Coordinates of C-alpha atoms and ligand atoms in Angstrom, one line a residue:
X1 CA 38.3 32.9 13.5
X2 CA 35.3 30.5 13.7
X3 CA 36.7 27.0 13.8
X4 CA 33.2 25.4 13.7
X5 CA 33.5 24.2 17.3
X6 CA 30.8 26.3 18.9
X7 CA 28.3 24.2 20.8
X8 CA 30.4 21.0 20.3
X9 CA 30.8 18.8 23.3
X10 CA 34.5 17.9 24.0
X11 CA 35.8 15.6 26.6
X12 CA 39.4 16.3 27.7
X13 CA 41.0 13.5 29.7
X14 CA 43.7 14.8 32.0
X15 CA 41.9 18.1 31.6
X16 CA 42.6 19.3 35.2
X17 CA 46.3 20.0 34.7
X18 CA 49.0 21.1 32.3
X19 CA 48.4 20.4 28.6
X20 CA 44.9 19.0 29.0
X21 CA 43.9 22.0 31.1
X22 CA 45.2 24.5 28.5
X23 CA 43.4 22.5 25.7
X24 CA 40.2 22.5 27.6
X25 CA 40.3 26.2 28.1
X26 CA 41.1 26.6 24.4
X27 CA 37.9 24.7 23.4
X28 CA 36.0 26.8 25.9
X29 CA 37.3 29.9 24.2
X30 CA 35.8 28.6 20.9
X31 CA 32.4 28.2 22.5
X32 CA 32.6 24.5 22.9
X33 CA 30.9 22.6 25.8
X34 CA 33.8 21.3 27.8
X35 CA 33.9 18.2 29.9
X36 CA 37.0 18.0 32.1
X37 CA 37.7 14.3 32.8
X38 CA 40.4 13.6 35.3
X39 CA 41.3 11.3 38.2
X40 CA 41.7 14.3 40.4
X41 CA 40.7 18.0 40.3
X42 CA 38.1 17.7 37.5
X43 CA 35.5 19.6 39.4
X44 CA 37.8 22.5 40.4
X45 CA 39.1 22.8 36.9
X46 CA 35.6 22.9 35.4
X47 CA 34.6 25.5 38.0
X48 CA 37.5 27.7 37.0
X49 CA 36.4 27.5 33.4
X50 CA 32.8 28.1 34.3
X51 CA 33.9 31.3 36.1
X52 CA 35.3 32.5 32.8
X53 CA 31.9 31.9 31.1
X54 CA 32.7 28.5 29.6
X55 CA 30.0 25.8 29.6
X56 CA 32.0 23.3 31.5
X57 CA 31.5 20.4 33.8
X58 CA 34.0 18.1 35.6
X59 CA 33.7 14.3 35.6
X60 CA 35.7 12.0 37.8
X61 CA 37.5 9.7 35.4
X62 CA 40.1 7.0 35.8
X63 CA 41.1 5.9 32.3
X64 CA 42.7 2.8 33.9
X65 CA 39.3 1.6 35.0
X66 CA 36.8 0.4 32.4
X67 CA 33.8 1.0 34.6
X68 CA 34.9 4.6 35.2
X69 CA 35.3 5.1 31.4
X70 CA 31.8 3.6 30.8
X71 CA 30.2 5.8 33.4
X72 CA 31.9 9.0 32.2
X73 CA 31.0 8.4 28.6
X74 CA 27.4 7.3 29.3
X75 CA 27.0 10.3 31.7
X76 CA 28.1 12.8 29.1
X77 CA 25.9 11.4 26.4
X78 CA 23.0 11.6 28.8
X79 CA 23.7 15.1 29.9
X80 CA 24.9 16.6 26.6
X81 CA 23.3 14.5 24.0
X82 CA 26.5 13.6 22.2
X83 CA 30.3 13.6 22.3
X84 CA 31.7 15.4 19.3
X85 CA 35.4 15.5 20.3
X86 CA 37.7 13.5 22.6
X87 CA 41.1 14.8 23.5
X88 CA 43.1 12.0 25.2
X89 CA 45.6 14.0 27.3
X90 CA 45.8 12.0 30.5
X91 CA 49.3 10.6 30.9
X92 CA 52.0 9.5 33.4
X93 CA 55.8 9.7 33.2
X94 CA 58.3 7.4 34.8
X95 CA 62.0 7.1 34.0
X96 CA 63.5 3.9 35.4
X97 CA 66.6 2.9 33.4
X98 CA 66.7 -0.2 31.3
X99 CA 68.1 -2.3 34.2
X100 CA 65.9 -0.7 36.9
X101 CA 62.6 -1.2 35.0
X102 CA 60.1 -3.5 36.7
X103 CA 56.9 -5.1 35.6
X104 CA 55.1 -2.7 37.9
X105 CA 56.6 0.3 35.9
X106 CA 55.2 -1.3 32.7
X107 CA 51.8 -1.9 34.3
X108 CA 51.5 1.6 35.7
X109 CA 52.5 3.3 32.5
X110 CA 50.5 1.0 30.3
X111 CA 47.3 1.4 32.4
X112 CA 47.1 5.1 31.7
X113 CA 49.2 5.9 28.6
X114 CA 48.4 2.9 26.4
X115 CA 45.5 0.7 27.4
X116 CA 43.8 3.6 29.2
X117 CA 44.1 5.8 26.2
X118 CA 42.9 3.0 23.9
X119 CA 39.9 2.0 26.0
X120 CA 38.8 5.7 26.4
X121 CA 39.2 6.1 22.6
X122 CA 37.2 2.9 22.0
X123 CA 34.3 4.0 24.2
X124 CA 34.0 7.4 22.6
X125 CA 34.6 6.1 19.1
X126 CA 31.8 3.5 19.5
X127 CA 29.4 6.4 20.1
X128 CA 30.9 8.6 17.4
X129 CA 30.8 5.9 14.8
X130 CA 27.1 5.3 15.6
X131 CA 26.4 9.0 15.0
X132 CA 28.6 9.1 11.9
X133 CA 30.8 12.0 13.1
X134 CA 33.5 12.9 15.6
X135 CA 37.1 13.8 16.0
X136 CA 39.7 12.4 18.4
X137 CA 43.0 14.0 19.3
X138 CA 45.6 11.8 21.2
X139 CA 48.5 13.4 23.0
X140 CA 51.6 11.3 22.2
X141 CA 55.1 12.7 22.7
X142 CA 58.3 13.3 20.8
X143 CA 59.4 10.5 23.2
X144 CA 57.4 8.2 20.9
X145 CA 59.5 9.3 17.9
X146 CA 62.8 7.9 19.2
X147 CA 63.8 5.7 22.1
X148 CA 65.7 7.1 25.0
X149 CA 68.0 5.1 27.2
X150 CA 66.7 7.1 30.2
X151 CA 63.0 6.4 29.8
X152 CA 62.4 3.2 27.8
X153 CA 59.0 2.4 29.1
X154 CA 57.6 5.9 28.6
X155 CA 59.0 6.2 25.1
X156 CA 57.5 2.8 24.2
X157 CA 54.1 3.9 25.6
X158 CA 54.2 7.0 23.4
X159 CA 55.3 5.1 20.3
X160 CA 52.2 3.0 21.0
X161 CA 50.0 6.1 21.1
X162 CA 51.3 7.0 17.6
X163 CA 50.5 3.5 16.4
X164 CA 47.0 3.4 18.0
X165 CA 46.3 6.7 16.4
X166 CA 47.1 5.2 13.0
X167 CA 45.1 2.0 13.5
X168 CA 42.1 3.8 14.9
X169 CA 42.1 6.4 12.2
X170 CA 42.0 3.7 9.5
X171 CA 39.3 1.8 11.4
X172 CA 37.1 4.9 11.8
X173 CA 37.6 7.3 8.8
X174 CA 34.9 5.8 6.7
X175 CA 32.5 6.1 9.7
X176 CA 33.0 9.8 9.8
X177 CA 35.4 9.8 12.7
X178 CA 38.9 11.3 12.4
X179 CA 41.7 10.4 14.7
X180 CA 45.0 12.3 14.8
X181 CA 47.7 13.0 17.4
X182 CA 50.1 15.6 18.7
X183 CA 53.6 14.8 19.7
X184 CA 54.6 17.6 22.2
X185 CA 58.2 18.3 22.9
X186 CA 59.3 19.4 26.4
X187 CA 56.4 21.4 27.9
X188 CA 56.5 23.2 31.3
X189 CA 53.8 21.4 33.3
X190 CA 53.6 19.6 36.7
X191 CA 54.7 16.5 34.7
X192 CA 57.8 18.4 33.6
X193 CA 58.6 19.5 37.1
X194 CA 58.8 15.8 38.2
X195 CA 60.5 14.7 35.0
X196 CA 63.2 17.4 35.3
X197 CA 63.9 16.5 38.9
X198 CA 64.1 12.8 38.3
X199 CA 66.0 13.0 35.0
X200 CA 68.3 15.7 36.5
X201 CA 69.1 13.3 39.3
X202 CA 70.4 10.8 36.7
X203 CA 72.9 13.3 35.5
X204 CA 73.8 14.6 39.0
X205 CA 72.2 18.0 38.4
X206 CA 69.1 19.7 39.8
X207 CA 65.8 20.3 37.9
X208 CA 66.7 23.8 36.9
X209 CA 70.0 22.7 35.5
X210 CA 68.4 19.9 33.6
X211 CA 65.8 22.2 32.2
X212 CA 68.6 24.6 31.1
X213 CA 70.4 21.7 29.4
X214 CA 67.3 20.7 27.5
X215 CA 66.5 24.3 26.5
X216 CA 70.0 24.3 25.0
X217 CA 69.1 21.6 22.5
X218 CA 65.6 23.0 21.5
X219 CA 66.0 25.1 18.4
X220 CA 63.4 27.5 19.6
X221 CA 65.6 28.0 22.7
X222 CA 62.9 27.4 25.3
X223 CA 60.5 24.9 26.8
X224 CA 57.1 24.9 25.4
X225 CA 54.1 26.2 27.4
X226 CA 50.8 24.3 27.6
X227 CA 49.2 27.0 25.5
X228 CA 51.6 26.1 22.6
X229 CA 49.6 23.0 22.0
X230 CA 46.2 24.6 21.9
X231 CA 46.1 25.8 18.3
X232 CA 47.1 22.4 16.9
X233 CA 44.5 20.6 19.1
X234 CA 41.7 22.9 18.0
X235 CA 42.7 22.6 14.4
X236 CA 42.9 18.8 14.4
X237 CA 39.4 18.7 16.0
X238 CA 37.9 21.2 13.6
X239 CA 36.3 20.7 10.2
X240 CA 39.4 22.6 8.8
X241 CA 41.4 19.3 9.3
X242 CA 38.8 17.3 7.5
X243 CA 41.3 15.5 5.3
X244 CA 43.9 14.9 8.0
X245 CA 43.7 11.2 9.0
X246 CA 46.0 9.3 11.3
X247 CA 48.7 12.0 11.5
X248 CA 50.9 12.8 14.5
X249 CA 52.1 16.4 14.5
X250 CA 55.2 17.4 16.3
X251 CA 54.8 20.6 18.4
X252 CA 58.3 20.8 19.9
X253 CA 60.1 24.0 19.0
X254 CA 62.0 22.3 16.1
X255 CA 63.6 19.3 17.8
X256 CA 62.1 16.8 15.3
X257 CA 61.7 17.8 11.7
X258 CA 59.6 15.9 9.3
Ligands
NAD301 N1 55.0 18.0 29.7 C1 55.7 17.4 28.8 O1 56.9 17.8 28.6 C2 55.1 16.4 27.8 C3 55.8 16.2 26.7 C4 55.2 15.2 25.8 C5 54.0 14.6 26.0 N2 53.3 14.9 27.2 C6 52.1 14.3 27.4 O2 51.1 15.2 27.6 C7 50.0 14.7 28.4 C8 49.7 15.7 29.5 O3 50.9 15.8 30.3 P1 51.1 17.1 31.2 O4 52.6 17.5 31.0 O5 50.1 18.1 31.0 O6 51.0 16.4 32.6 P2 50.2 16.8 33.9 O7 50.8 15.8 35.0 O8 50.2 18.2 34.2 O9 48.7 16.3 33.6 C9 48.4 15.0 33.4 C10 46.9 14.9 33.9 O10 46.5 13.5 33.7 C11 45.7 13.1 34.8 N3 45.7 11.7 35.0 C12 46.7 10.9 35.4 N4 46.3 9.6 35.5 C13 45.0 9.6 35.1 C14 44.0 8.6 35.0 N5 44.3 7.3 35.3 N6 42.8 8.9 34.6 C15 42.5 10.2 34.3 N7 43.4 11.2 34.4 C16 44.6 10.9 34.8 C17 46.4 13.8 36.0 O11 45.6 13.8 37.1 C18 46.7 15.2 35.4 O12 45.7 16.1 35.6 C19 50.5 13.3 28.9 O13 50.0 12.3 28.1 C20 52.0 13.4 28.7 O14 52.6 12.2 28.5 C21 53.8 15.8 28.1

């Protein structure tokens, strides 16, 4: 099916791993021009896509650094002429308990998941609003739907992503720019490997046991795979979602129903 993404330029932050990597490949499969933006591995990830015939480049990008964001955005506009789509997938997970949480935990998570995502969105949106078109897809989390005693800072960061999505959508919709989000459930990625190890340790079990415990409460009966997010990301970025504004869609195997 032609989703109208052929030839469109899409930047995927966090595009060198996990969910971002799968979404970058999905856009490549639609004939989009893919820019992998990541703090590490962007070049290798882009090369892997190019080897499959995708028009892809890698850009070193630290969303926690305004100068890095400015350089990446200006560089892509110079090389590609425009940015049509931004997917904000870069993210970090930490799970200190309520009493163990430090200001450093807050700063580290905020720098990437909240203010990093926001400043990246702002930089791309400025350009998109000037052009009068664009689409932005933020990767939130079901952790933003409900607090969790085991990961208070991460959950707060992802609730912020849902809120930023709504505010940005309202600020930009009349300028031709749509902003929506995806709230993934538990997805098997490098982030999940670390999360299942650290959270399992809290319960006195190993990563495999923790994963099995979680699978037991997912109605679909399994973890998600990065590829499970691709269809929703492509749809939200496409003209087919032209009247979808400020929404966050759960893609979680049925954990949250709305
Ligand atoms: N895996 C899950 O279960 C899950 C569930 C819900 C939401 N999410 C969210 O999905 C997104 C992707 O997670 P993932 O599971 O694919 O993780 P991942 O660790 O596989 O990928 C995250 C990517 O972000 C990049 N990154 C980290 N800091 C960065 C920075 N400062 N600037 C640019 N890039 C940076 C990393 O290098 C990495 O390539 C994150 O926002 C995460 O919070 C993941």
